[in-house]
Coordinates of C-alpha atoms and ligand atoms in Angstrom, one line a residue:
M1345 CA 175.9 75.5 -38.1
N1346 CA 173.0 74.5 -36.0
G1347 CA 170.0 76.6 -35.1
W1348 CA 166.4 77.5 -36.0
A1349 CA 164.8 79.1 -39.0
H1350 CA 164.1 82.5 -37.7
K1351 CA 162.9 84.4 -40.8
I1352 CA 162.6 82.9 -44.5
R1353 CA 162.4 85.2 -47.3
D1354 CA 161.8 83.8 -50.8
L1355 CA 163.1 86.3 -53.3
G1356 CA 162.3 84.4 -56.4
G1357 CA 165.8 83.5 -57.5
L1358 CA 167.1 82.8 -54.2
T1359 CA 165.7 81.9 -50.7
F1360 CA 167.2 83.8 -47.7
V1361 CA 167.0 82.0 -44.2
D1362 CA 167.8 83.7 -41.0
L1363 CA 169.5 81.0 -38.8
R1364 CA 169.3 81.7 -35.1
D1365 CA 170.9 80.1 -32.2
R1366 CA 171.4 81.5 -28.6
S1367 CA 174.3 83.5 -29.8
G1368 CA 172.8 85.4 -32.6
I1369 CA 171.4 85.3 -36.2
V1370 CA 173.2 84.9 -39.5
Q1371 CA 171.8 84.8 -43.0
M1372 CA 171.9 81.7 -45.3
V1373 CA 171.4 81.8 -49.0
I1374 CA 170.0 78.9 -50.7
D1375 CA 169.8 78.5 -54.3
P1376 CA 166.8 76.7 -55.3
A1377 CA 168.4 75.4 -58.5
K1378 CA 170.7 73.3 -56.3
L1379 CA 168.7 72.6 -53.0
D1380 CA 165.0 72.5 -52.5
P1381 CA 164.2 74.9 -49.5
K1382 CA 160.5 74.2 -49.3
E1383 CA 160.8 71.9 -46.1
I1384 CA 162.3 74.8 -44.2
R1385 CA 159.4 76.3 -42.2
S1386 CA 159.7 78.9 -39.7
E1387 CA 161.1 77.7 -36.4
C1388 CA 162.1 74.2 -37.6
C1389 CA 165.6 73.1 -36.2
L1390 CA 168.4 73.0 -38.9
A1391 CA 171.8 71.8 -39.4
V1392 CA 173.5 73.7 -42.3
R1393 CA 176.8 73.2 -44.3
G1394 CA 178.1 76.0 -46.4
K1395 CA 180.8 78.6 -47.1
V1396 CA 180.9 82.1 -45.4
A1397 CA 181.0 84.7 -48.1
L1398 CA 181.3 88.6 -47.9
R1399 CA 177.9 90.3 -48.8
S1400 CA 178.0 92.6 -51.7
E1401 CA 178.4 96.3 -50.6
E1402 CA 174.8 97.2 -51.1
T1403 CA 173.3 94.3 -49.2
R1404 CA 175.4 94.7 -46.0
N1405 CA 173.3 95.3 -42.9
A1406 CA 175.1 97.5 -40.4
K1407 CA 172.4 96.8 -37.8
M1408 CA 173.3 93.1 -37.5
S1409 CA 176.6 91.9 -36.0
T1410 CA 176.8 89.4 -38.8
G1411 CA 175.4 91.9 -41.3
D1412 CA 178.7 91.8 -43.5
I1413 CA 178.6 88.2 -44.4
E1414 CA 176.3 85.3 -45.4
I1415 CA 176.5 81.6 -45.6
V1416 CA 176.1 80.3 -49.0
V1417 CA 174.5 76.9 -48.2
D1418 CA 175.9 73.6 -49.7
A1419 CA 173.6 71.2 -47.8
F1420 CA 171.2 71.2 -44.9
D1421 CA 169.3 68.7 -42.6
I1422 CA 166.0 69.3 -41.0
L1423 CA 166.9 68.1 -37.4
G1424 CA 163.4 69.0 -36.1
P1425 CA 160.5 69.9 -38.3
A1426 CA 158.1 72.5 -37.0
K1427 CA 154.3 72.8 -37.2
P1428 CA 152.6 76.1 -38.1
L1429 CA 153.3 78.3 -35.2
P1430 CA 150.8 79.6 -32.7
F1431 CA 152.3 83.0 -32.8
P1432 CA 154.9 84.9 -34.8
V1433 CA 158.1 84.0 -32.8
S1434 CA 160.5 86.1 -34.9
D1435 CA 158.5 89.3 -34.9
E1436 CA 158.9 91.2 -31.8
D1437 CA 156.5 93.9 -32.6
Q1438 CA 153.7 91.5 -33.2
M1439 CA 154.7 89.4 -30.2
R1440 CA 153.9 92.4 -28.0
S1441 CA 150.1 91.9 -28.7
V1442 CA 150.0 88.1 -28.3
N1443 CA 147.9 87.0 -25.4
E1444 CA 150.1 86.1 -22.4
E1445 CA 148.5 82.8 -21.5
L1446 CA 149.2 81.7 -25.2
R1447 CA 152.7 82.6 -24.7
V1448 CA 153.1 80.8 -21.4
K1449 CA 151.4 77.7 -22.9
Y1450 CA 154.0 77.7 -25.6
R1451 CA 156.8 78.9 -23.5
Y1452 CA 159.4 76.8 -25.4
L1453 CA 158.6 78.9 -28.4
D1454 CA 158.1 82.2 -26.6
L1455 CA 161.6 81.7 -24.9
R1456 CA 163.4 81.3 -28.2
R1457 CA 162.9 85.0 -28.8
P1458 CA 166.3 86.9 -28.4
S1459 CA 164.6 89.3 -26.0
M1460 CA 163.5 86.5 -23.6
H1461 CA 166.7 84.7 -24.0
R1462 CA 168.5 87.8 -22.8
K1463 CA 166.3 88.0 -19.6
L1464 CA 167.3 84.4 -18.7
A1465 CA 170.9 85.0 -19.6
L1466 CA 170.9 88.2 -17.4
R1467 CA 169.3 86.2 -14.4
S1468 CA 171.9 83.4 -14.7
A1469 CA 174.6 86.0 -14.8
A1470 CA 173.2 87.7 -11.7
V1471 CA 172.9 84.6 -9.7
T1472 CA 176.4 83.4 -10.6
K1473 CA 177.7 86.8 -9.3
M1474 CA 175.8 86.7 -6.1
R1475 CA 177.1 83.3 -5.6
R1476 CA 180.7 84.5 -6.3
Y1477 CA 180.3 87.5 -4.0
L1478 CA 179.2 85.4 -1.1
D1479 CA 181.6 82.6 -1.7
E1480 CA 184.5 85.0 -1.5
R1481 CA 183.2 86.1 1.8
G1482 CA 183.1 82.7 3.4
F1483 CA 179.5 81.8 3.0
Y1484 CA 178.3 78.1 2.6
E1485 CA 175.6 77.4 0.1
I1486 CA 173.3 75.0 2.0
E1487 CA 169.9 73.7 0.8
T1488 CA 167.0 73.3 3.1
P1489 CA 163.9 71.1 2.8
I1490 CA 160.8 71.8 0.7
F1491 CA 158.7 69.5 2.6
T1492 CA 158.5 71.1 6.0
K1493 CA 156.2 72.7 8.5
S1494 CA 154.5 76.0 8.4
T1495 CA 156.9 79.0 8.8
P1496 CA 155.1 82.2 8.8
E1497 CA 155.7 85.2 6.5
G1498 CA 152.2 86.3 6.4
A1499 CA 150.8 84.3 3.7
R1500 CA 148.7 81.0 3.5
D1501 CA 150.7 77.8 3.3
Y1502 CA 150.7 75.5 0.4
L1503 CA 150.1 72.0 2.0
V1504 CA 151.1 68.5 0.8
P1505 CA 149.2 65.6 2.2
Y1506 CA 151.3 62.9 4.0
R1507 CA 150.1 59.5 2.7
L1508 CA 151.1 57.4 5.6
E1509 CA 149.3 59.2 8.2
P1510 CA 146.1 60.7 6.7
G1511 CA 145.2 64.1 8.1
K1512 CA 148.9 65.1 8.4
F1513 CA 150.3 67.7 6.0
Y1514 CA 153.8 69.1 5.2
A1515 CA 153.8 72.8 4.4
L1516 CA 156.0 74.2 1.7
P1517 CA 158.3 76.8 3.0
Q1518 CA 157.1 80.4 2.7
S1519 CA 160.9 81.1 3.3
P1520 CA 163.7 79.0 4.7
Q1521 CA 163.7 81.3 7.8
Q1522 CA 163.6 78.7 10.7
Y1523 CA 166.1 76.5 9.0
K1524 CA 168.6 79.3 8.4
Q1525 CA 168.3 80.2 12.0
I1526 CA 168.9 76.7 13.1
L1527 CA 172.0 76.6 10.7
M1528 CA 173.4 79.5 12.9
V1529 CA 172.7 77.4 16.1
A1530 CA 174.5 74.7 14.3
G1531 CA 177.6 76.8 14.0
M1532 CA 177.6 77.4 10.1
E1533 CA 178.1 81.1 10.7
R1534 CA 177.4 82.3 7.2
Y1535 CA 174.8 80.6 5.0
Y1536 CA 173.1 81.5 1.8
Q1537 CA 170.8 79.6 -0.6
I1538 CA 169.0 80.4 -3.9
A1539 CA 165.7 79.5 -2.2
R1540 CA 162.4 78.8 -3.6
C1541 CA 159.6 80.2 -1.6
F1542 CA 155.9 79.3 -1.7
R1543 CA 153.2 81.7 -0.7
D1544 CA 149.5 81.2 -1.2
E1545 CA 148.3 84.9 -1.5
A1546 CA 146.6 87.2 -3.9
Q1547 CA 148.5 87.4 -7.2
R1548 CA 149.7 90.7 -8.6
A1549 CA 152.0 91.8 -11.3
D1550 CA 155.1 91.5 -9.0
R1551 CA 154.0 88.2 -7.1
Q1552 CA 153.9 84.6 -8.0
P1553 CA 153.0 81.5 -5.9
E1554 CA 156.4 80.4 -6.1
F1555 CA 159.4 82.9 -6.3
T1556 CA 163.1 82.8 -5.6
Q1557 CA 165.1 84.6 -2.9
L1558 CA 168.8 84.9 -2.2
D1559 CA 168.4 83.7 1.3
M1560 CA 171.2 84.5 3.8
E1561 CA 171.9 84.5 7.5
M1562 CA 175.2 85.3 9.4
S1563 CA 176.2 84.8 12.9
F1564 CA 177.8 87.3 15.4
V1565 CA 176.8 90.2 13.5
T1566 CA 175.0 93.5 14.1
Q1567 CA 172.5 95.1 11.9
E1568 CA 175.3 97.2 10.4
D1569 CA 177.2 94.2 9.2
V1570 CA 174.2 92.9 7.4
L1571 CA 173.4 96.2 5.7
Q1572 CA 177.1 96.7 4.6
L1573 CA 177.2 93.1 3.1
I1574 CA 173.9 93.5 1.1
E1575 CA 174.9 96.9 0.0
G1576 CA 178.2 95.7 -1.1
L1577 CA 176.6 92.8 -3.0
G1578 CA 173.9 95.0 -4.5
V1579 CA 176.3 97.7 -5.8
T1580 CA 179.0 95.2 -7.0
V1581 CA 176.6 92.8 -8.9
T1582 CA 174.5 95.4 -10.4
N1583 CA 177.3 97.5 -11.7
E1584 CA 179.0 94.5 -13.2
L1585 CA 175.8 93.5 -14.9
I1586 CA 175.1 96.9 -16.2
A1587 CA 178.6 96.9 -17.7
E1588 CA 178.7 93.4 -19.1
F1589 CA 175.2 93.4 -20.5
G1590 CA 175.7 97.0 -21.9
M1591 CA 172.4 98.0 -20.2
D1592 CA 171.2 101.5 -20.6
L1593 CA 171.2 102.1 -16.9
E1594 CA 173.2 104.6 -14.9
P1595 CA 175.8 102.8 -12.5
I1596 CA 174.1 102.6 -9.1
E1597 CA 175.3 104.6 -6.1
P1598 CA 175.5 103.7 -2.5
F1599 CA 172.2 103.0 -0.9
F1600 CA 170.3 105.8 0.8
R1601 CA 169.2 105.2 4.4
L1602 CA 165.9 106.4 5.9
T1603 CA 164.1 105.3 9.0
Y1604 CA 160.8 103.9 8.7
D1605 CA 159.2 106.9 10.5
E1606 CA 161.1 109.3 8.2
S1607 CA 160.0 107.4 5.2
M1608 CA 156.3 107.4 6.2
A1609 CA 156.5 111.3 6.9
R1610 CA 158.3 112.3 3.9
Y1611 CA 157.0 109.6 1.2
G1612 CA 153.9 108.2 2.8
C1613 CA 155.2 104.7 2.5
D1614 CA 157.9 102.3 3.5
K1615 CA 159.1 101.8 -0.1
P1616 CA 159.7 105.3 -1.5
D1617 CA 160.8 105.9 -5.1
L1618 CA 163.8 108.2 -4.5
R1619 CA 164.4 108.7 -8.2
F1620 CA 162.6 112.0 -7.6
G1621 CA 162.2 114.4 -4.6
L1622 CA 158.6 115.8 -4.3
E1623 CA 158.2 115.3 -0.4
I1624 CA 155.0 115.3 1.3
F1625 CA 154.5 118.6 3.3
E1626 CA 152.2 119.4 6.0
I1627 CA 150.0 122.5 6.7
T1628 CA 147.7 121.3 9.5
D1629 CA 149.1 124.0 12.0
H1630 CA 148.6 126.7 9.5
V1631 CA 145.0 126.0 8.7
R1632 CA 143.6 125.1 12.1
E1633 CA 141.6 128.4 12.4
S1634 CA 141.1 128.6 8.5
G1635 CA 138.0 130.4 6.8
F1636 CA 138.2 127.2 4.6
G1637 CA 135.7 125.1 6.3
V1638 CA 137.0 121.8 4.7
F1639 CA 140.4 122.2 6.3
K1640 CA 139.3 123.6 9.6
N1641 CA 136.5 120.9 10.2
A1642 CA 139.0 118.1 9.2
V1643 CA 141.6 119.3 11.7
E1644 CA 139.0 119.6 14.5
A1645 CA 138.0 116.0 13.6
G1646 CA 141.6 115.0 14.2
S1647 CA 142.7 114.9 10.5
R1648 CA 146.0 116.2 9.4
I1649 CA 146.3 118.3 6.1
R1650 CA 149.2 117.2 4.1
G1651 CA 150.0 117.7 0.5
L1652 CA 152.2 117.3 -2.5
R1653 CA 153.5 119.6 -5.4
Y1654 CA 152.6 118.8 -8.9
P1655 CA 155.5 120.5 -10.8
G1656 CA 154.1 122.1 -13.9
G1657 CA 150.6 121.1 -12.9
S1658 CA 149.2 124.6 -13.5
I1659 CA 148.5 123.7 -16.9
L1660 CA 146.2 121.0 -16.0
S1661 CA 142.5 121.5 -16.8
R1662 CA 139.7 121.4 -14.3
K1663 CA 138.7 118.0 -15.8
D1664 CA 142.4 116.8 -15.3
V1665 CA 142.4 117.9 -11.7
S1666 CA 139.1 116.2 -11.0
G1667 CA 140.7 113.0 -12.7
L1668 CA 143.4 113.3 -10.2
E1669 CA 140.9 113.6 -7.3
D1670 CA 139.2 110.5 -8.5
F1671 CA 142.3 108.8 -8.5
C1672 CA 142.8 109.6 -4.8
K1673 CA 139.2 108.6 -4.0
E1674 CA 140.0 105.2 -5.5
Y1675 CA 142.4 104.8 -2.7
G1676 CA 140.1 105.9 0.1
A1677 CA 140.5 109.7 0.2
K1678 CA 137.4 111.7 0.8
G1679 CA 138.5 114.2 -1.7
M1680 CA 141.4 116.4 -2.8
A1681 CA 141.6 120.0 -2.4
S1682 CA 144.0 121.9 -4.8
F1683 CA 145.0 125.2 -6.2
Y1684 CA 147.3 126.5 -8.9
V1685 CA 150.5 128.4 -8.4
A1686 CA 150.2 130.8 -11.3
K1687 CA 153.3 132.3 -13.2
S1688 CA 152.2 135.9 -13.4
A1689 CA 149.2 138.2 -12.6
D1690 CA 147.6 137.5 -15.9
D1691 CA 148.2 133.7 -16.0
G1692 CA 144.5 132.8 -15.9
E1693 CA 141.4 134.1 -14.2
G1694 CA 141.1 135.1 -10.6
V1695 CA 144.9 135.4 -10.0
I1696 CA 145.7 136.4 -6.3
S1697 CA 149.1 138.3 -5.9
L1698 CA 150.9 137.6 -2.9
P1699 CA 153.4 139.9 -1.0
N1700 CA 156.2 137.3 -1.8
G1701 CA 156.0 138.1 -5.4
M1702 CA 154.1 134.8 -6.0
F1703 CA 150.6 134.4 -7.5
V1704 CA 147.9 131.6 -6.9
R1705 CA 144.5 130.8 -8.5
G1706 CA 141.7 128.5 -8.7
G1707 CA 140.6 125.7 -6.4
C1708 CA 140.6 126.5 -2.9
S1709 CA 142.9 129.4 -3.0
K1710 CA 140.0 131.9 -2.7
F1711 CA 138.9 130.5 0.6
L1712 CA 142.3 130.8 2.3
S1713 CA 143.8 133.9 3.8
E1714 CA 146.9 135.6 2.6
S1715 CA 149.0 134.4 5.4
E1716 CA 147.7 130.9 5.2
L1717 CA 148.6 130.9 1.4
L1718 CA 152.0 132.2 2.2
S1719 CA 152.6 129.4 4.8
I1720 CA 151.4 126.8 2.5
L1721 CA 153.6 128.1 -0.4
S1722 CA 156.7 128.1 1.9
E1723 CA 155.8 124.5 3.4
A1724 CA 155.4 123.1 -0.1
K1725 CA 158.6 124.9 -1.3
S1726 CA 156.4 125.7 -4.3
E1727 CA 157.4 127.1 -7.5
P1728 CA 155.5 129.0 -10.2
G1729 CA 153.7 126.6 -12.4
D1730 CA 152.9 124.0 -9.7
L1731 CA 149.5 122.5 -8.8
L1732 CA 149.3 122.1 -5.1
C1733 CA 147.3 119.1 -4.0
F1734 CA 146.0 118.5 -0.3
I1735 CA 144.6 115.4 1.3
A1736 CA 142.9 115.7 4.7
D1737 CA 142.9 112.4 6.6
E1738 CA 144.3 110.7 9.6
Y1739 CA 148.0 109.9 9.2
A1740 CA 147.9 106.3 8.1
A1741 CA 144.9 106.7 5.7
G1742 CA 146.6 110.1 4.3
N1743 CA 149.8 108.3 3.8
N1744 CA 147.9 105.4 1.8
V1745 CA 146.7 108.1 -0.6
L1746 CA 149.8 110.4 -0.7
Y1747 CA 152.2 107.8 -1.5
R1748 CA 150.2 106.7 -4.5
L1749 CA 149.5 110.2 -5.7
R1750 CA 153.3 111.0 -5.3
N1751 CA 154.2 108.1 -7.6
E1752 CA 151.4 109.1 -9.9
I1753 CA 152.6 112.6 -10.2
G1754 CA 156.3 111.3 -10.5
S1755 CA 155.2 109.1 -13.6
R1756 CA 153.1 111.9 -15.1
C1757 CA 156.0 114.4 -14.8
G1758 CA 158.6 111.9 -16.2
L1759 CA 160.5 111.8 -12.9
R1760 CA 160.7 107.9 -12.5
D1761 CA 163.6 107.8 -14.9
P1762 CA 163.8 104.3 -16.4
R1763 CA 167.7 104.7 -16.6
K1764 CA 168.0 105.0 -12.8
L1765 CA 167.9 102.4 -10.0
K1766 CA 167.7 104.0 -6.6
F1767 CA 168.4 101.4 -4.0
G1768 CA 168.1 102.3 -0.3
F1769 CA 167.5 101.0 3.2
V1770 CA 164.4 101.6 5.3
L1771 CA 165.4 101.0 9.0
D1772 CA 163.8 100.8 12.4
F1773 CA 160.5 99.2 11.4
P1774 CA 157.9 98.8 14.3
L1775 CA 158.1 95.4 15.8
V1776 CA 154.4 94.7 15.7
E1777 CA 151.2 96.5 14.3
W1778 CA 147.6 96.4 15.7
N1779 CA 145.3 94.3 13.8
P1780 CA 141.9 95.8 14.3
E1781 CA 139.8 92.9 12.8
G1782 CA 141.7 90.2 14.8
G1783 CA 141.9 92.4 17.8
R1784 CA 145.6 91.4 18.3
W1785 CA 149.1 92.5 17.7
D1786 CA 150.7 91.0 14.4
S1787 CA 154.4 90.9 13.6
V1788 CA 155.4 93.6 11.0
H1789 CA 158.0 91.1 9.6
H1790 CA 158.0 87.7 11.4
P1791 CA 157.9 86.4 15.0
F1792 CA 161.7 85.9 15.1
T1793 CA 162.6 89.6 14.7
A1794 CA 164.6 91.1 17.6
P1795 CA 163.1 94.2 19.3
K1796 CA 165.7 97.0 19.6
A1797 CA 167.4 96.4 23.1
E1798 CA 166.5 99.9 24.2
D1799 CA 162.8 99.5 23.4
L1800 CA 162.4 96.1 25.1
Q1801 CA 161.1 97.8 28.2
Y1802 CA 157.9 98.8 26.3
L1803 CA 157.1 95.4 25.0
E1804 CA 154.3 94.8 27.5
T1805 CA 153.2 98.3 28.3
D1806 CA 153.3 100.1 24.9
P1807 CA 154.0 97.4 22.1
G1808 CA 153.3 99.8 19.3
K1809 CA 156.2 102.0 20.5
V1810 CA 158.8 99.0 20.1
R1811 CA 161.1 99.3 17.2
A1812 CA 162.7 96.3 15.6
D1813 CA 166.3 95.5 14.3
C1814 CA 164.5 95.1 11.0
Y1815 CA 165.4 96.6 7.6
D1816 CA 164.1 96.5 4.2
V1817 CA 166.0 97.2 1.0
V1818 CA 163.8 99.2 -1.5
C1819 CA 164.5 100.1 -5.2
N1820 CA 162.5 102.6 -7.4
G1821 CA 159.3 102.2 -5.2
A1822 CA 159.4 98.6 -4.6
E1823 CA 160.6 96.3 -2.0
W1824 CA 163.7 94.3 -2.8
A1825 CA 164.7 92.6 0.5
S1826 CA 163.7 92.2 4.2
G1827 CA 165.7 91.2 6.9
S1828 CA 166.4 91.5 10.6
I1829 CA 168.5 90.6 13.5
R1830 CA 166.7 87.6 15.3
I1831 CA 165.9 86.8 18.8
N1832 CA 168.4 84.3 20.3
R1833 CA 167.2 84.3 23.7
P1834 CA 164.4 82.1 24.7
D1835 CA 163.0 84.4 27.3
V1836 CA 162.6 87.3 24.8
Q1837 CA 161.1 84.9 22.3
A1838 CA 158.6 83.8 24.8
R1839 CA 157.6 87.3 25.6
I1840 CA 157.0 88.1 21.8
F1841 CA 154.8 85.1 21.5
H1842 CA 152.9 86.0 24.4
L1843 CA 152.4 89.6 22.9
L1844 CA 151.3 88.1 19.5
G1845 CA 148.7 86.0 21.6
I1846 CA 150.4 82.7 20.7
D1847 CA 149.7 80.7 23.9
E1848 CA 152.2 78.1 25.4
A1849 CA 150.6 75.1 23.8
T1850 CA 150.5 76.6 20.3
Q1851 CA 154.0 77.8 20.7
Q1852 CA 155.2 74.3 21.6
A1853 CA 153.0 72.7 18.8
R1854 CA 154.2 75.3 16.2
F1855 CA 157.7 76.2 17.2
G1856 CA 158.7 73.9 20.0
H1857 CA 161.6 72.8 17.7
I1858 CA 163.2 76.2 17.4
L1859 CA 162.5 77.3 21.0
E1860 CA 164.4 74.1 22.1
A1861 CA 167.2 74.7 19.9
F1862 CA 167.7 78.2 21.2
Q1863 CA 168.4 76.6 24.5
Y1864 CA 171.7 75.1 23.3
G1865 CA 174.0 78.0 22.9
A1866 CA 172.3 80.0 20.2
P1867 CA 174.6 82.6 18.7
P1868 CA 173.4 86.2 17.9
H1869 CA 172.5 86.1 14.3
G1870 CA 170.7 88.2 11.6
G1871 CA 170.1 87.9 7.9
I1872 CA 168.2 89.2 4.8
A1873 CA 166.5 87.8 1.7
P1874 CA 166.6 89.9 -1.5
G1875 CA 164.1 88.7 -4.3
I1876 CA 165.9 87.5 -7.4
D1877 CA 162.9 87.9 -9.7
R1878 CA 162.3 91.2 -8.4
Y1879 CA 166.0 92.1 -8.9
I1880 CA 165.9 91.2 -12.6
M1881 CA 162.6 93.1 -12.9
F1882 CA 164.5 96.3 -11.7
L1883 CA 167.4 95.7 -13.9
L1884 CA 165.1 95.4 -17.0
G1885 CA 162.5 97.8 -15.9
E1886 CA 159.7 95.2 -16.3
D1887 CA 156.5 95.7 -14.3
N1888 CA 155.6 92.0 -14.5
I1889 CA 157.4 89.3 -12.7
R1890 CA 156.3 86.7 -15.3
E1891 CA 158.5 88.2 -17.8
V1892 CA 161.7 87.4 -15.8
M1893 CA 160.7 83.8 -14.9
A1894 CA 161.1 80.8 -17.3
F1895 CA 158.0 79.2 -16.4
P1896 CA 155.5 81.5 -14.6
K1897 CA 152.1 80.8 -13.5
V1898 CA 149.3 82.9 -15.0
G1899 CA 145.9 84.3 -13.5
S1900 CA 145.7 83.0 -9.9
G1901 CA 148.3 80.3 -10.1
Y1902 CA 147.7 78.3 -13.3
D1903 CA 150.3 76.7 -15.4
P1904 CA 148.8 76.6 -19.0
F1905 CA 151.7 74.5 -20.3
M1906 CA 151.4 71.7 -17.9
D1907 CA 147.7 72.4 -17.2
A1908 CA 148.3 72.5 -13.4
P1909 CA 146.8 72.3 -11.0
S1910 CA 144.9 69.4 -12.4
P1911 CA 142.5 66.8 -10.9
I1912 CA 144.0 63.6 -9.4
D1913 CA 143.2 60.0 -10.0
P1914 CA 140.3 58.6 -7.7
M1915 CA 142.9 56.1 -6.5
Q1916 CA 145.2 58.9 -5.3
W1917 CA 142.2 60.5 -3.3
A1918 CA 141.7 57.2 -1.6
E1919 CA 145.4 56.6 -1.0
L1920 CA 145.9 60.1 0.7
G1921 CA 142.7 59.4 2.8
L1922 CA 141.2 62.6 1.3
R1923 CA 137.5 63.2 0.4
L1924 CA 135.8 66.4 -1.1
S1925 CA 133.3 67.5 1.4
Ligands
LIG2701 N1 162.4 85.2 5.7 C1 162.4 86.7 5.5 C2 161.5 87.1 4.2 O1 161.3 86.0 3.5 C3 163.6 87.4 5.2 C4 164.6 87.4 6.3 O2 164.2 87.9 7.4 O3 165.8 87.2 6.3 O4 161.1 88.0 4.0

């Protein structure tokens, strides 16, 4: 057997070595009277010859799949000796506290751990299944260039200087968006690619400078066709993986569907976690004339008063509630009003009994009239034991706080069940959004997204009203995929560029190639691109994208193993015609 020395135990009379390869671990027994085991160090690479023997009854280990046997070693070879380790590879508990940069610097050791191995095995199986699903449906897998021209997805480009003409640069693709559309003009009809995308943007736990998408595009399709394809793929691949890997996850159900407007109104965001209910409720109309100045004044100033139930929150102390208020302030709220829904007339101080048999106390309850309280309880679909939380703000700013508060309450109440994956579509996004700093309209998705035919009439007069044939797939509160039906008519594309403030000359310089291509019989087409790293994160319940990548970057884009990025040779500067200013 070949493998690595996982754990070594010297029990005086005998030495036990757990030998590990990618399929598992088996115990070796070495008798020091016959063989000298001293050279066997943790994580050295070994070849072993011996006999399989049944362990004695009392030494069998039911927790190990090979726990009934051991290998009595006749001979071994050290194929690759190992230096003392930077961290205890075989001890999963201790590994949890090892500095991540160190783990990535010694990734080849970190990845030897069975837990890390499993992640990459799962990733490999996921990609194989996605390929199979698409191959069976007539898709071609086609590679597109990495050295290309800027294709906007809302991030900065990574640029590569072109040696032969100093001052010219390739851009690395933020996505293969333009090429896949060109492949449709080229008559490929169904394309996919396991595509590496490069985006220079602020790093977060779920972002890396380079990441992988399952990029796809189809011709002669409607939005519904794309939705059905991706839902079919998502459900099939996920449920197969759950079964094959014995994952502790419930099989996934058909995807839910929400429009963007519904999602914002009910959950405050375009990527709601629907593992739990807790919808935002609105009480603006009920408190317009309220004696509670905070609400009345806010409504007069144009704010809306919306809120959330915190089930079981009536047991929270005042300090807990002010902690929750601080949480809201962190995300821009001016404050958070609240009151408790008591369980009975003697559940705490100052309980107010209401004619519907319910009781409230504390917070702003004493400033609200009986009829206001009754309307609020009914809007909130409140239950005894709740804490009701209110945010007064204009719609978008309020949403920004309420969606985070909703997730926070969900987490605190244990409603974000790690055994559930709740996939769904968010549909009918607006085409553009106003960028107040830039004083211009920006694409919500990208400039090739088709406006809804029925909204095209508002493109020049009321752009904010135009919805797009654009869709996202979300899962457990995060975005998985984004896609759209594309513009295939040059006249519509020109109107969109005009709206985005991209003048004729810039259009030609940046997108002349694609605009020209669309003049040669471009078919209607659309596509989508789910993130592969994100998908594995969902399956494994990981919060950190680095955990599902073989060689991630740390910090703001550093590779501690390669020590990249790194300075270049002075000769290379000159060759590229570059100079530090
Ligand atoms: N190119 C888009 C993205 O990277 C996906 C698409 O529209 O198909 O999000």
